[in-house]
Coordinates of C-alpha atoms and ligand atoms in Angstrom, one line a residue:
X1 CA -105.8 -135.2 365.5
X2 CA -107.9 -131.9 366.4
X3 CA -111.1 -131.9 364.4
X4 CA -112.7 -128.7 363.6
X5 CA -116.5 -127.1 365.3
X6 CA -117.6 -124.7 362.3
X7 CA -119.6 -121.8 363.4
X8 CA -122.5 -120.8 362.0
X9 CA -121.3 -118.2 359.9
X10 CA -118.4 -120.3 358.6
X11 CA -121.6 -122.9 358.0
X12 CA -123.2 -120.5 355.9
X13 CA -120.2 -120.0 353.3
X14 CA -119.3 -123.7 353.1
X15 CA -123.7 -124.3 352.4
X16 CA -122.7 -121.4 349.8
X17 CA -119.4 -122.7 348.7
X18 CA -121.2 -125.9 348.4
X19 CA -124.5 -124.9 346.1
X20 CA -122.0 -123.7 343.7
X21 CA -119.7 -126.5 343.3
X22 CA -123.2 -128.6 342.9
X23 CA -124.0 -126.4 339.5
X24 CA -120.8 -126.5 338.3
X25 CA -120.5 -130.3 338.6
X26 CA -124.3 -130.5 337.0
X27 CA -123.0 -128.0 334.2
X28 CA -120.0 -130.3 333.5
X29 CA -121.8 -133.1 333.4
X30 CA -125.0 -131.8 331.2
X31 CA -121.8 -130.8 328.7
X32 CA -120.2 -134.1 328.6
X33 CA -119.9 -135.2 325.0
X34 CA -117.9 -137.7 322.8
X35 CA -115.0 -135.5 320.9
X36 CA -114.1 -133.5 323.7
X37 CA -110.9 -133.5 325.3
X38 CA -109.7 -133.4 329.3
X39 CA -108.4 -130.2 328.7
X40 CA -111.9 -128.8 327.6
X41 CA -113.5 -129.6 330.5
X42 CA -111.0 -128.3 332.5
X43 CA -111.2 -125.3 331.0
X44 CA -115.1 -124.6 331.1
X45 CA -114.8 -125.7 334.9
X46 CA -112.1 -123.1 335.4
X47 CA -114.0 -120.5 333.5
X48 CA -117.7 -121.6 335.8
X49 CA -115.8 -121.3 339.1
X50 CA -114.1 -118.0 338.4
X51 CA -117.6 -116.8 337.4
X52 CA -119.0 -117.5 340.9
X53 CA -115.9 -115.3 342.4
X54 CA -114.5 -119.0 343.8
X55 CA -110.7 -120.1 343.6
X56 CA -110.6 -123.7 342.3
X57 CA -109.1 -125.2 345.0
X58 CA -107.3 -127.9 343.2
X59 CA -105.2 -125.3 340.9
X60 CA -101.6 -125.3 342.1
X61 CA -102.5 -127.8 345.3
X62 CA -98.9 -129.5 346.0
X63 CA -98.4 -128.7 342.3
X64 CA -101.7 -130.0 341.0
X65 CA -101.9 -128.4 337.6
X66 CA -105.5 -127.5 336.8
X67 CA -109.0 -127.2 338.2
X68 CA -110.9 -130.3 337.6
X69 CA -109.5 -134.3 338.3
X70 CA -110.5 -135.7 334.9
X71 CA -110.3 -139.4 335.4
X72 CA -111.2 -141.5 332.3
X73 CA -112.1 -145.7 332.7
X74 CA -109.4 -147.6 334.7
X75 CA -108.5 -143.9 336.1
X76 CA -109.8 -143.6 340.0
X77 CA -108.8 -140.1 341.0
X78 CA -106.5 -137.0 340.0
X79 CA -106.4 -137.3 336.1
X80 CA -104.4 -134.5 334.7
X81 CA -106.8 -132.9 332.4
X82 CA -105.1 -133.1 328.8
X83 CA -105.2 -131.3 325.7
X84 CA -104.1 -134.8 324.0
X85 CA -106.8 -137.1 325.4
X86 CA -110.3 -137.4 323.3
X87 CA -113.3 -139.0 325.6
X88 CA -115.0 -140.8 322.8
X89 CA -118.1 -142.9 323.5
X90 CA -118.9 -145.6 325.8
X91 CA -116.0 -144.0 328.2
X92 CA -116.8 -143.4 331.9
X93 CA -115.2 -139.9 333.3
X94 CA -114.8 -139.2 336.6
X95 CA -115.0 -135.3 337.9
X96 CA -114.0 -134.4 340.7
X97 CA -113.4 -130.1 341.6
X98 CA -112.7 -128.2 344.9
X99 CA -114.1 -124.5 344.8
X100 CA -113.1 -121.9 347.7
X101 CA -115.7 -119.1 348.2
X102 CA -114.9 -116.3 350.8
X103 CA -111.8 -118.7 352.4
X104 CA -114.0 -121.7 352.9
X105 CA -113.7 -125.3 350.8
X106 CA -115.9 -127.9 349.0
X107 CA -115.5 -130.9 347.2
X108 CA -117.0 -133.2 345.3
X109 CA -117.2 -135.4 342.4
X110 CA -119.4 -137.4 340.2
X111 CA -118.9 -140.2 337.5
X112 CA -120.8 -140.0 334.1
X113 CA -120.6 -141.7 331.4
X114 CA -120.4 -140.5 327.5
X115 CA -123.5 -141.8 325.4
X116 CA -124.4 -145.4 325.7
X117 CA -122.0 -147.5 328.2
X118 CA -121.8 -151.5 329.5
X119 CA -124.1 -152.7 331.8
X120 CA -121.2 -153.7 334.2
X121 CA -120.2 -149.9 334.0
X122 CA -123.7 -148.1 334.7
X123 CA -123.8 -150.8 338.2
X124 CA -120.4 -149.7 338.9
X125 CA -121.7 -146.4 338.6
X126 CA -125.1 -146.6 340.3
X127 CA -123.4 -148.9 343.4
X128 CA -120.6 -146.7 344.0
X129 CA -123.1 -143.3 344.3
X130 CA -125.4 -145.7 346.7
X131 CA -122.2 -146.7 349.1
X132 CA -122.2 -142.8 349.7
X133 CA -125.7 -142.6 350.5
X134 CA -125.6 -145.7 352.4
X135 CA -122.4 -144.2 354.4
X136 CA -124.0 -140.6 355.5
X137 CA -126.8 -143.0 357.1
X138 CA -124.8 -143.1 359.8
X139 CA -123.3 -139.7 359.7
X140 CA -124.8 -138.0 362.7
X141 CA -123.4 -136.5 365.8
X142 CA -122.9 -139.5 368.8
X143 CA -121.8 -142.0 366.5
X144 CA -118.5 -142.8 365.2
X145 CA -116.8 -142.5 361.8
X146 CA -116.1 -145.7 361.5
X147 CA -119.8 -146.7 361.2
X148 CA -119.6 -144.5 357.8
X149 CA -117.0 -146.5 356.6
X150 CA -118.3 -149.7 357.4
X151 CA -121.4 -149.2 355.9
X152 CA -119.8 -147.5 352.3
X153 CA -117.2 -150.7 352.5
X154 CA -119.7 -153.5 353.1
X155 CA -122.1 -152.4 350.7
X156 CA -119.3 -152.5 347.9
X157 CA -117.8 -155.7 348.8
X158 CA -121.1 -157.6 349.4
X159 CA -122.0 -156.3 345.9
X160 CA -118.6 -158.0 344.6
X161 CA -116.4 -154.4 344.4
X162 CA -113.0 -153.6 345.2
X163 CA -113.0 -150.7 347.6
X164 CA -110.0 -148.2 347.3
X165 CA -107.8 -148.1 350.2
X166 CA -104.9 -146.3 349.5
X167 CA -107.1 -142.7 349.3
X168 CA -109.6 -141.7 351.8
X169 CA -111.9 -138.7 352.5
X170 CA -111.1 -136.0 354.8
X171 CA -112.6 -133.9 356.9
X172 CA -112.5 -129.6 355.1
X173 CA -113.3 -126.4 355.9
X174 CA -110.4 -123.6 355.9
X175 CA -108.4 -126.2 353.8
X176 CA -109.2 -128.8 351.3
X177 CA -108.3 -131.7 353.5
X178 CA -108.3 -131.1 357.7
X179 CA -108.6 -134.2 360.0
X180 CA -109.9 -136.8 360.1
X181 CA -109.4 -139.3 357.7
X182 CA -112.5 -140.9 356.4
X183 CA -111.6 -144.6 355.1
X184 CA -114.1 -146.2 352.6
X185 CA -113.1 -149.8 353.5
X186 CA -114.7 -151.6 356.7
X187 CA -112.6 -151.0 360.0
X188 CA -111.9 -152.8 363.1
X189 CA -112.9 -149.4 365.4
X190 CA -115.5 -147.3 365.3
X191 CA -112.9 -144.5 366.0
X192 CA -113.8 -140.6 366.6
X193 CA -117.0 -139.9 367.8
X194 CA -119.0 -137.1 365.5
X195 CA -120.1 -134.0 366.6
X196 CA -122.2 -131.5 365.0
X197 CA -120.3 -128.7 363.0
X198 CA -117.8 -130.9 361.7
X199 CA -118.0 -130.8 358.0
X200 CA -116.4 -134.2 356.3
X201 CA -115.3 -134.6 352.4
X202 CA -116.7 -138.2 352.0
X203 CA -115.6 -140.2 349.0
X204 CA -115.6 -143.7 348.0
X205 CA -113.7 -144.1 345.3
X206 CA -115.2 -148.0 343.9
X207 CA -113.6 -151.1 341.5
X208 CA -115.2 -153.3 338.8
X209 CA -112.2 -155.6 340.1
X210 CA -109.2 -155.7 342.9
X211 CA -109.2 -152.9 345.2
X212 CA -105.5 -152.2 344.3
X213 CA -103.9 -149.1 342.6
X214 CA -100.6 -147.6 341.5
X215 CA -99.8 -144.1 340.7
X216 CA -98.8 -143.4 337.1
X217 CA -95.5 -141.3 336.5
X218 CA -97.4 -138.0 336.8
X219 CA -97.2 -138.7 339.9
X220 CA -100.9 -137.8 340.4
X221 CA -102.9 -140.0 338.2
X222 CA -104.2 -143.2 340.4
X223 CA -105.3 -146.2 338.3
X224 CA -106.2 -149.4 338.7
X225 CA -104.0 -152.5 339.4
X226 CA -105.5 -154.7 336.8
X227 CA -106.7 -151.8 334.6
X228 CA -110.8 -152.3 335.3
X229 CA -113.1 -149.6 335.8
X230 CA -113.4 -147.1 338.4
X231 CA -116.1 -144.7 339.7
X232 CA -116.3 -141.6 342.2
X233 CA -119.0 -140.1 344.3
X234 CA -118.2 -137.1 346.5
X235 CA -120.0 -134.5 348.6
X236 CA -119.0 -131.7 351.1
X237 CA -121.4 -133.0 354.3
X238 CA -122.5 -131.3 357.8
X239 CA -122.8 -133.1 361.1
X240 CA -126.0 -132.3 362.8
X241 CA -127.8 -133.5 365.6
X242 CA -130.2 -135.1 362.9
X243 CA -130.0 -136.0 359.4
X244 CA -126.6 -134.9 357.2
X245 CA -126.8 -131.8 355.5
X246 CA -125.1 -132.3 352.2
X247 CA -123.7 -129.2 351.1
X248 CA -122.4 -130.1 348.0
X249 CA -126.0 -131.3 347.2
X250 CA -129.0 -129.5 347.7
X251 CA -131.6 -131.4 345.2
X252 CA -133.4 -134.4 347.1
X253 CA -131.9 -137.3 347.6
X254 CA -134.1 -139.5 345.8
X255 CA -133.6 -137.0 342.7
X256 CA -130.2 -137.7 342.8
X257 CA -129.9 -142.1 343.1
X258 CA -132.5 -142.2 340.4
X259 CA -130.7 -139.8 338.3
X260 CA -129.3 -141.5 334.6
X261 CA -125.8 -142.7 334.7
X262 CA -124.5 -141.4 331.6
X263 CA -125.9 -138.9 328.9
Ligands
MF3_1 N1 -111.2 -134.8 346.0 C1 -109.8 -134.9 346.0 C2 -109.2 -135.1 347.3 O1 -109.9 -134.8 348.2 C3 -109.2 -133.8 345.3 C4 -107.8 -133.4 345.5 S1 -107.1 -133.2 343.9 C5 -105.8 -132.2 344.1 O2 -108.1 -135.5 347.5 F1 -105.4 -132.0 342.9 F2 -106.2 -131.1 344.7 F3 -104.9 -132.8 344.8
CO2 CO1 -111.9 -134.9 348.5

């Protein structure tokens, strides 16, 4: 496993790489409405990234057909946006997008959810945004990865969530996924030790019920084993000696975990 150091000057385009995947997630989001389709999304993010001079990184990725992961209810990760599937009230979507800017990666994604949704689905929501939070606590150089995922796993199961383990986050920079591999589920070791200037795509991708997924014959589509709900939560983050710098997030913190769950 060899884990990359950025410089500051690669620092500087990922912070700029990030600030822009941050608007075009809060644009998507803002725009969210019953009556549109995957494919619509998919499209305006397209059109937003191109406008900041970014590649979407997802476009073509081992075949990945478009810009945005549009995943709709039971749906965890990698939807295929379509021109044939309406989002229609009460649905939770997932976004997740990958922009390059000048050769350098972010990602991210959020979960909304379209006009007025279940109780069950705004804590599913709310808890899996907090797990990410809760995980880049312990994201500082000296301790270990495995401290982030034991904190994002045991706050979802304590809470009564299935925690996704068949998909983890990754560490970015030059690509969209580098080493290491950032589990969302509680571990045995504490594994690699963090350093500052390594730049991690963390990710937990949280269950209304069993943790368990299958892929769908897309081959890309991952839903969930007993068809329950599924949210995201995603940022592009930067070991430091102190406190995380989340690239993919530059509004405060507070801001963001108070921020309504659907619109
Ligand atoms: N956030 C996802 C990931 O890190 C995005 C990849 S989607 C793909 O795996 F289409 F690019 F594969
Ligand atoms: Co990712």
């Amino acid at each position: 496993m060899s884990v990359s150091i950025k410089s500051e000057r690669e620092i500087a385009l990922m912070r700029e790489a990030g600030r822009i995947l941050e608007k075009v997630l809060d644009h998507l989001g803002e725009n969210l409405k019953a009556g549109m389709t995957t494919k619509d999304i998919d499209d305006l993010g397209y059109e937003m990234i191109r406008s900041y001079d970014c590649i979407p990184s997802f476009l073509d990725y081992r075949g990945y057909p478009a810009s945005i992961c549009v995943s709709v209810n039971d749906e965890v990760v990698h939807g295929i946006p379509s021109p044939k599937r309406k989002i229609r009230e009460g649905d939770i979507v997932s976004l997740d997008a990958g922009v390059i800017y000048k050769g350098y990666h972010s990602d991210a994604a959020r979960t909304f959810g379209i006009g007025e949704i279940s109780n069950e689905a705004k804590n599913l929501i709310k808890v899996t945004r907090e797990s990410f939070f809760e995980g880049i606590k312990f994201a500082k150089s000296h301790n270990h990865l495995g401290d982030i995922s034991n904190a994002i796993g045991r706050y979802c199961n304590i809470r009564g969530y299935g925690v996704v383990r068949d998909l983890c986050g990754h560490g970015i920079g030059t690509s969209l996924h580098e080493d290491p591999e950032i589990p969302n589920y509680e571990v045995d070791k504490r594994g690699l030790t963090l350093r500052s200037g390594m730049t991690l795509a963390i990710e937990p991708m949280i269950n209304i019920g069993t943790w368990e997924v299958y892929w769908m014959d897309d081959d890309w589509t991952v839903v969930t084993a007993d068809g329950k709900l599924s949210a995201h939560y995603e940022n592009t983050v930067l070991i430091t000696d102190g406190e995380p710098e989340i690239l993919s997030l530059t509004k405060p913190i507070k801001e963001e975990l108070e921020r309504a769950v659907w619109n």
